[in-house]
């Protein structure tokens, strides 16, 4: 009711077209929502969630069949990182467009419920942000998404289960092999993280929330760290996935 009153006093504007946002409490209008390049719910790799147009059911992609396959057990992404999706995610990540959280968490919840058995989630954790990034942005965008998603899924939230350690270069511009090498040893489980992993137990999954998956190397290293600390399964959900040939 409060949101409807606020919409009457200060009408929301669509983040894409600038027109009136006709969805209560959201910042994407119905027309622009239809143009978002969502990842399909069928024809996906059963491990990394990579889609293959024209295929039905699940399959195992060549990357996940390789001996260097990702360490995480299952992953899913809401959108392809292109067009309007790229602009929206970059605005949220780099330009403080945190008002988009409601729309984005809608997308993440739909993806999580489609890809995972949400009743098996032991806790939800955000991808930790590098200290320099938090300093310049003033926030960790993944924390905003993961905390709201945990409430939607009715799962415990562990904001500080993981932290970044060491010195590493940005992943942007690196090839797949270099990305894997670049993130080795760059995560650590905190004391509070070790406690929630122990409390969750082996039969439960850790759900890691990130903004964009490119090759999956960062999420894979994150999963390696969690499993070394005793996590049974690691699932990953991201807002968007880079389009790869």
CSV table of C-alpha atoms in Angstrom, one decimal:
chain,number,residue,atom,x,y,z
A,1,UNK,CA,0.0,0.0,0.0
A,2,UNK,CA,2.8,2.4,0.9
A,3,UNK,CA,4.5,1.7,-2.4
A,4,UNK,CA,1.3,2.5,-4.3
A,5,UNK,CA,0.9,5.8,-2.4
A,6,UNK,CA,4.5,6.7,-3.2
A,7,UNK,CA,4.0,5.9,-6.9
A,8,UNK,CA,1.1,8.3,-7.0
A,9,UNK,CA,3.1,11.1,-5.4
A,10,UNK,CA,6.4,10.4,-7.1
A,11,UNK,CA,5.7,8.2,-10.2
A,12,UNK,CA,8.5,5.8,-11.0
A,13,UNK,CA,10.2,6.0,-14.3
A,14,UNK,CA,11.4,3.0,-16.4
A,15,UNK,CA,15.1,2.6,-16.2
A,16,UNK,CA,15.2,1.7,-19.9
A,17,UNK,CA,12.8,3.9,-21.8
A,18,UNK,CA,12.2,6.7,-19.2
A,19,UNK,CA,8.4,6.2,-19.4
A,20,UNK,CA,6.1,5.5,-16.5
A,21,UNK,CA,6.9,2.3,-14.7
A,22,UNK,CA,3.6,0.4,-14.7
A,23,UNK,CA,4.7,-2.4,-12.4
A,24,UNK,CA,4.2,-1.4,-8.7
A,25,UNK,CA,7.4,-1.1,-6.8
A,26,UNK,CA,9.5,-1.8,-9.9
A,27,UNK,CA,11.6,0.3,-12.3
A,28,UNK,CA,11.1,-1.6,-15.6
A,29,UNK,CA,7.9,-1.1,-17.5
A,30,UNK,CA,6.1,-4.1,-19.0
A,31,UNK,CA,7.1,-3.3,-22.5
A,32,UNK,CA,10.8,-3.0,-21.7
A,33,UNK,CA,10.7,-6.1,-19.5
A,34,UNK,CA,9.7,-8.1,-22.6
A,35,UNK,CA,12.9,-6.9,-24.4
A,36,UNK,CA,15.2,-8.1,-21.6
A,37,UNK,CA,17.4,-11.0,-23.0
A,38,UNK,CA,16.6,-13.6,-20.4
A,39,UNK,CA,18.4,-17.0,-20.4
A,40,UNK,CA,15.9,-19.7,-21.3
A,41,UNK,CA,14.9,-22.3,-18.7
A,42,UNK,CA,15.5,-25.3,-21.1
A,43,UNK,CA,18.4,-26.5,-23.1
A,44,UNK,CA,21.0,-25.7,-20.5
A,45,UNK,CA,24.3,-27.3,-19.3
A,46,UNK,CA,23.4,-29.1,-16.1
A,47,UNK,CA,26.5,-27.8,-14.4
A,48,UNK,CA,27.3,-24.2,-15.6
A,49,UNK,CA,23.9,-23.3,-17.0
A,50,UNK,CA,25.3,-22.4,-20.5
A,51,UNK,CA,22.4,-22.4,-23.0
A,52,UNK,CA,22.4,-24.1,-26.4
A,53,UNK,CA,19.6,-22.8,-28.6
A,54,UNK,CA,17.6,-25.6,-30.2
A,55,UNK,CA,18.4,-28.2,-27.6
A,56,UNK,CA,15.8,-29.6,-25.1
A,57,UNK,CA,16.5,-30.7,-21.6
A,58,UNK,CA,19.9,-30.7,-20.0
A,59,UNK,CA,23.3,-31.6,-21.4
A,60,UNK,CA,26.9,-31.3,-20.4
A,61,UNK,CA,28.8,-28.7,-22.3
A,62,UNK,CA,32.4,-29.2,-23.5
A,63,UNK,CA,33.9,-26.9,-20.8
A,64,UNK,CA,32.2,-28.8,-18.0
A,65,UNK,CA,33.1,-32.2,-19.5
A,66,UNK,CA,36.8,-31.1,-19.5
A,67,UNK,CA,39.2,-32.1,-16.7
A,68,UNK,CA,39.4,-28.4,-15.8
A,69,UNK,CA,35.6,-28.3,-15.3
A,70,UNK,CA,34.2,-25.8,-12.7
A,71,UNK,CA,34.3,-26.8,-9.1
A,72,UNK,CA,30.8,-25.5,-8.3
A,73,UNK,CA,28.1,-28.1,-8.7
A,74,UNK,CA,25.4,-26.1,-10.5
A,75,UNK,CA,25.0,-22.6,-11.7
A,76,UNK,CA,22.3,-20.4,-13.3
A,77,UNK,CA,22.1,-16.9,-14.8
A,78,UNK,CA,19.0,-14.8,-15.2
A,79,UNK,CA,20.0,-12.7,-18.3
A,80,UNK,CA,22.4,-12.7,-21.2
A,81,UNK,CA,24.9,-9.9,-20.7
A,82,UNK,CA,24.0,-7.9,-23.8
A,83,UNK,CA,21.7,-5.0,-24.9
A,84,UNK,CA,19.5,-3.5,-22.2
A,85,UNK,CA,20.7,-6.2,-19.6
A,86,UNK,CA,24.3,-5.0,-20.0
A,87,UNK,CA,23.3,-1.4,-19.5
A,88,UNK,CA,21.1,-2.1,-16.4
A,89,UNK,CA,23.7,-4.4,-14.7
A,90,UNK,CA,26.5,-1.8,-15.3
A,91,UNK,CA,24.3,1.0,-13.9
A,92,UNK,CA,23.6,-1.1,-10.8
A,93,UNK,CA,27.2,-2.2,-10.4
A,94,UNK,CA,29.1,1.0,-11.2
A,95,UNK,CA,26.8,3.9,-11.0
A,96,UNK,CA,24.8,3.4,-7.8
A,97,UNK,CA,21.5,2.4,-9.5
A,98,UNK,CA,20.5,0.4,-6.4
A,99,UNK,CA,16.8,1.2,-7.0
A,100,UNK,CA,16.9,-1.7,-9.5
A,101,UNK,CA,17.3,-4.3,-6.7
A,102,UNK,CA,13.6,-5.2,-6.7
A,103,UNK,CA,13.6,-6.0,-10.4
A,104,UNK,CA,16.9,-7.9,-10.2
A,105,UNK,CA,15.9,-10.0,-7.2
A,106,UNK,CA,12.7,-10.9,-9.1
A,107,UNK,CA,15.0,-12.3,-11.9
A,108,UNK,CA,17.3,-14.0,-9.5
A,109,UNK,CA,14.5,-15.7,-7.5
A,110,UNK,CA,12.9,-17.0,-10.7
A,111,UNK,CA,16.3,-18.4,-11.8
A,112,UNK,CA,17.1,-20.0,-8.4
A,113,UNK,CA,13.7,-21.7,-8.2
A,114,UNK,CA,14.0,-23.0,-11.8
A,115,UNK,CA,17.6,-24.3,-11.4
A,116,UNK,CA,17.9,-25.4,-7.8
A,117,UNK,CA,16.1,-27.3,-5.1
A,118,UNK,CA,15.8,-24.3,-2.9
A,119,UNK,CA,14.8,-26.4,0.2
A,120,UNK,CA,18.4,-27.8,0.2
A,121,UNK,CA,20.0,-24.4,0.5
A,122,UNK,CA,21.9,-24.2,3.8
A,123,UNK,CA,22.7,-20.5,3.4
A,124,UNK,CA,23.1,-17.7,0.9
A,125,UNK,CA,26.4,-15.8,0.5
A,126,UNK,CA,27.4,-12.9,-1.7
A,127,UNK,CA,30.5,-12.8,-3.8
A,128,UNK,CA,32.9,-10.8,-1.7
A,129,UNK,CA,34.1,-7.5,-3.1
A,130,UNK,CA,37.7,-6.3,-3.2
A,131,UNK,CA,38.4,-3.6,-0.6
A,132,UNK,CA,39.4,-1.1,-3.3
A,133,UNK,CA,36.1,-1.6,-5.2
A,134,UNK,CA,34.1,-1.1,-2.0
A,135,UNK,CA,36.0,2.1,-1.3
A,136,UNK,CA,35.3,3.6,-4.8
A,137,UNK,CA,31.7,2.4,-5.1
A,138,UNK,CA,30.8,2.7,-1.5
A,139,UNK,CA,29.0,-0.7,-1.5
A,140,UNK,CA,29.1,-4.3,-2.6
A,141,UNK,CA,26.4,-4.8,-5.2
A,142,UNK,CA,26.3,-8.5,-4.6
A,143,UNK,CA,25.4,-8.0,-0.9
A,144,UNK,CA,22.3,-6.0,-1.9
A,145,UNK,CA,21.2,-8.8,-4.2
A,146,UNK,CA,22.1,-11.7,-2.0
A,147,UNK,CA,20.5,-10.4,1.2
A,148,UNK,CA,17.1,-9.8,-0.5
A,149,UNK,CA,17.3,-13.1,-2.3
A,150,UNK,CA,17.9,-15.0,0.9
A,151,UNK,CA,14.7,-13.4,2.4
A,152,UNK,CA,12.7,-14.4,-0.7
A,153,UNK,CA,13.9,-18.0,-0.5
A,154,UNK,CA,13.5,-18.2,3.2
A,155,UNK,CA,17.2,-19.2,3.6
A,156,UNK,CA,19.8,-18.0,6.2
A,157,UNK,CA,22.0,-15.2,5.0
A,158,UNK,CA,25.8,-15.1,5.7
A,159,UNK,CA,27.0,-11.7,4.6
A,160,UNK,CA,30.7,-12.3,5.7
A,161,UNK,CA,31.2,-16.0,5.0
A,162,UNK,CA,33.9,-15.2,2.5
A,163,UNK,CA,36.6,-12.5,2.1
A,164,UNK,CA,39.0,-11.5,-0.6
A,165,UNK,CA,42.7,-12.1,0.1
A,166,UNK,CA,46.0,-11.4,-1.7
A,167,UNK,CA,46.7,-9.2,-4.7
A,168,UNK,CA,45.1,-9.9,-8.1
A,169,UNK,CA,44.5,-8.1,-11.4
A,170,UNK,CA,41.1,-7.4,-12.8
A,171,UNK,CA,39.6,-10.2,-14.7
A,172,UNK,CA,38.4,-8.0,-17.6
A,173,UNK,CA,40.5,-8.5,-20.7
A,174,UNK,CA,42.1,-11.8,-19.6
A,175,UNK,CA,41.7,-15.1,-21.4
A,176,UNK,CA,40.1,-18.1,-19.8
A,177,UNK,CA,43.4,-19.7,-18.8
A,178,UNK,CA,44.7,-16.4,-17.3
A,179,UNK,CA,41.4,-15.9,-15.5
A,180,UNK,CA,41.8,-19.2,-13.7
A,181,UNK,CA,45.4,-18.4,-12.7
A,182,UNK,CA,44.5,-14.9,-11.7
A,183,UNK,CA,41.9,-15.9,-9.1
A,184,UNK,CA,43.8,-18.8,-7.5
A,185,UNK,CA,44.1,-18.4,-3.7
A,186,UNK,CA,42.1,-15.1,-3.7
A,187,UNK,CA,39.3,-16.2,-1.3
A,188,UNK,CA,39.3,-17.3,2.3
A,189,UNK,CA,36.5,-18.5,4.5
A,190,UNK,CA,36.0,-16.3,7.6
A,191,UNK,CA,35.4,-17.6,11.2
A,192,UNK,CA,31.7,-16.8,10.9
A,193,UNK,CA,31.7,-18.6,7.5
A,194,UNK,CA,33.2,-21.7,9.0
A,195,UNK,CA,30.5,-21.7,11.6
A,196,UNK,CA,27.6,-21.4,9.2
A,197,UNK,CA,29.2,-24.1,6.9
A,198,UNK,CA,29.4,-26.4,9.9
A,199,UNK,CA,25.8,-25.6,11.0
A,200,UNK,CA,24.5,-26.2,7.4
A,201,UNK,CA,25.9,-29.7,7.3
A,202,UNK,CA,27.1,-31.8,4.3
A,203,UNK,CA,23.7,-32.4,2.8
A,204,UNK,CA,23.0,-28.7,2.3
A,205,UNK,CA,24.2,-26.3,-0.5
A,206,UNK,CA,25.8,-22.9,-0.3
A,207,UNK,CA,24.2,-20.5,-2.8
A,208,UNK,CA,26.7,-17.9,-3.9
A,209,UNK,CA,25.3,-14.8,-5.6
A,210,UNK,CA,27.3,-12.8,-8.1
A,211,UNK,CA,26.5,-10.1,-10.7
A,212,UNK,CA,28.1,-11.5,-14.0
A,213,UNK,CA,29.5,-14.8,-15.0
A,214,UNK,CA,32.0,-14.7,-17.8
A,215,UNK,CA,34.0,-18.0,-17.8
A,216,UNK,CA,33.0,-19.1,-14.3
A,217,UNK,CA,36.6,-19.1,-13.1
A,218,UNK,CA,35.9,-16.7,-10.2
A,219,UNK,CA,32.9,-18.7,-9.0
A,220,UNK,CA,34.8,-21.9,-9.4
A,221,UNK,CA,37.6,-20.7,-7.2
A,222,UNK,CA,35.0,-19.4,-4.7
A,223,UNK,CA,33.5,-22.9,-4.7
A,224,UNK,CA,36.9,-24.5,-4.2
A,225,UNK,CA,37.5,-22.4,-1.1
A,226,UNK,CA,34.1,-23.2,0.4
A,227,UNK,CA,34.4,-27.0,-0.2
A,228,UNK,CA,37.9,-27.0,1.3
A,229,UNK,CA,36.3,-25.5,4.4
A,230,UNK,CA,33.7,-28.3,4.5
A,231,UNK,CA,30.8,-27.2,2.3
A,232,UNK,CA,29.1,-30.2,0.7
A,233,UNK,CA,27.6,-28.5,-2.4
A,234,UNK,CA,28.1,-25.1,-3.9
A,235,UNK,CA,25.5,-23.6,-6.3
A,236,UNK,CA,25.9,-20.2,-8.0
A,237,UNK,CA,23.3,-17.8,-9.3
A,238,UNK,CA,24.2,-14.6,-11.3
A,239,UNK,CA,22.3,-11.7,-12.7
A,240,UNK,CA,23.8,-12.1,-16.1
A,241,UNK,CA,26.1,-14.3,-18.2
A,242,UNK,CA,28.5,-13.2,-20.9
A,243,UNK,CA,27.6,-14.4,-24.3
A,244,UNK,CA,30.2,-16.8,-25.6
A,245,UNK,CA,30.4,-18.5,-29.0
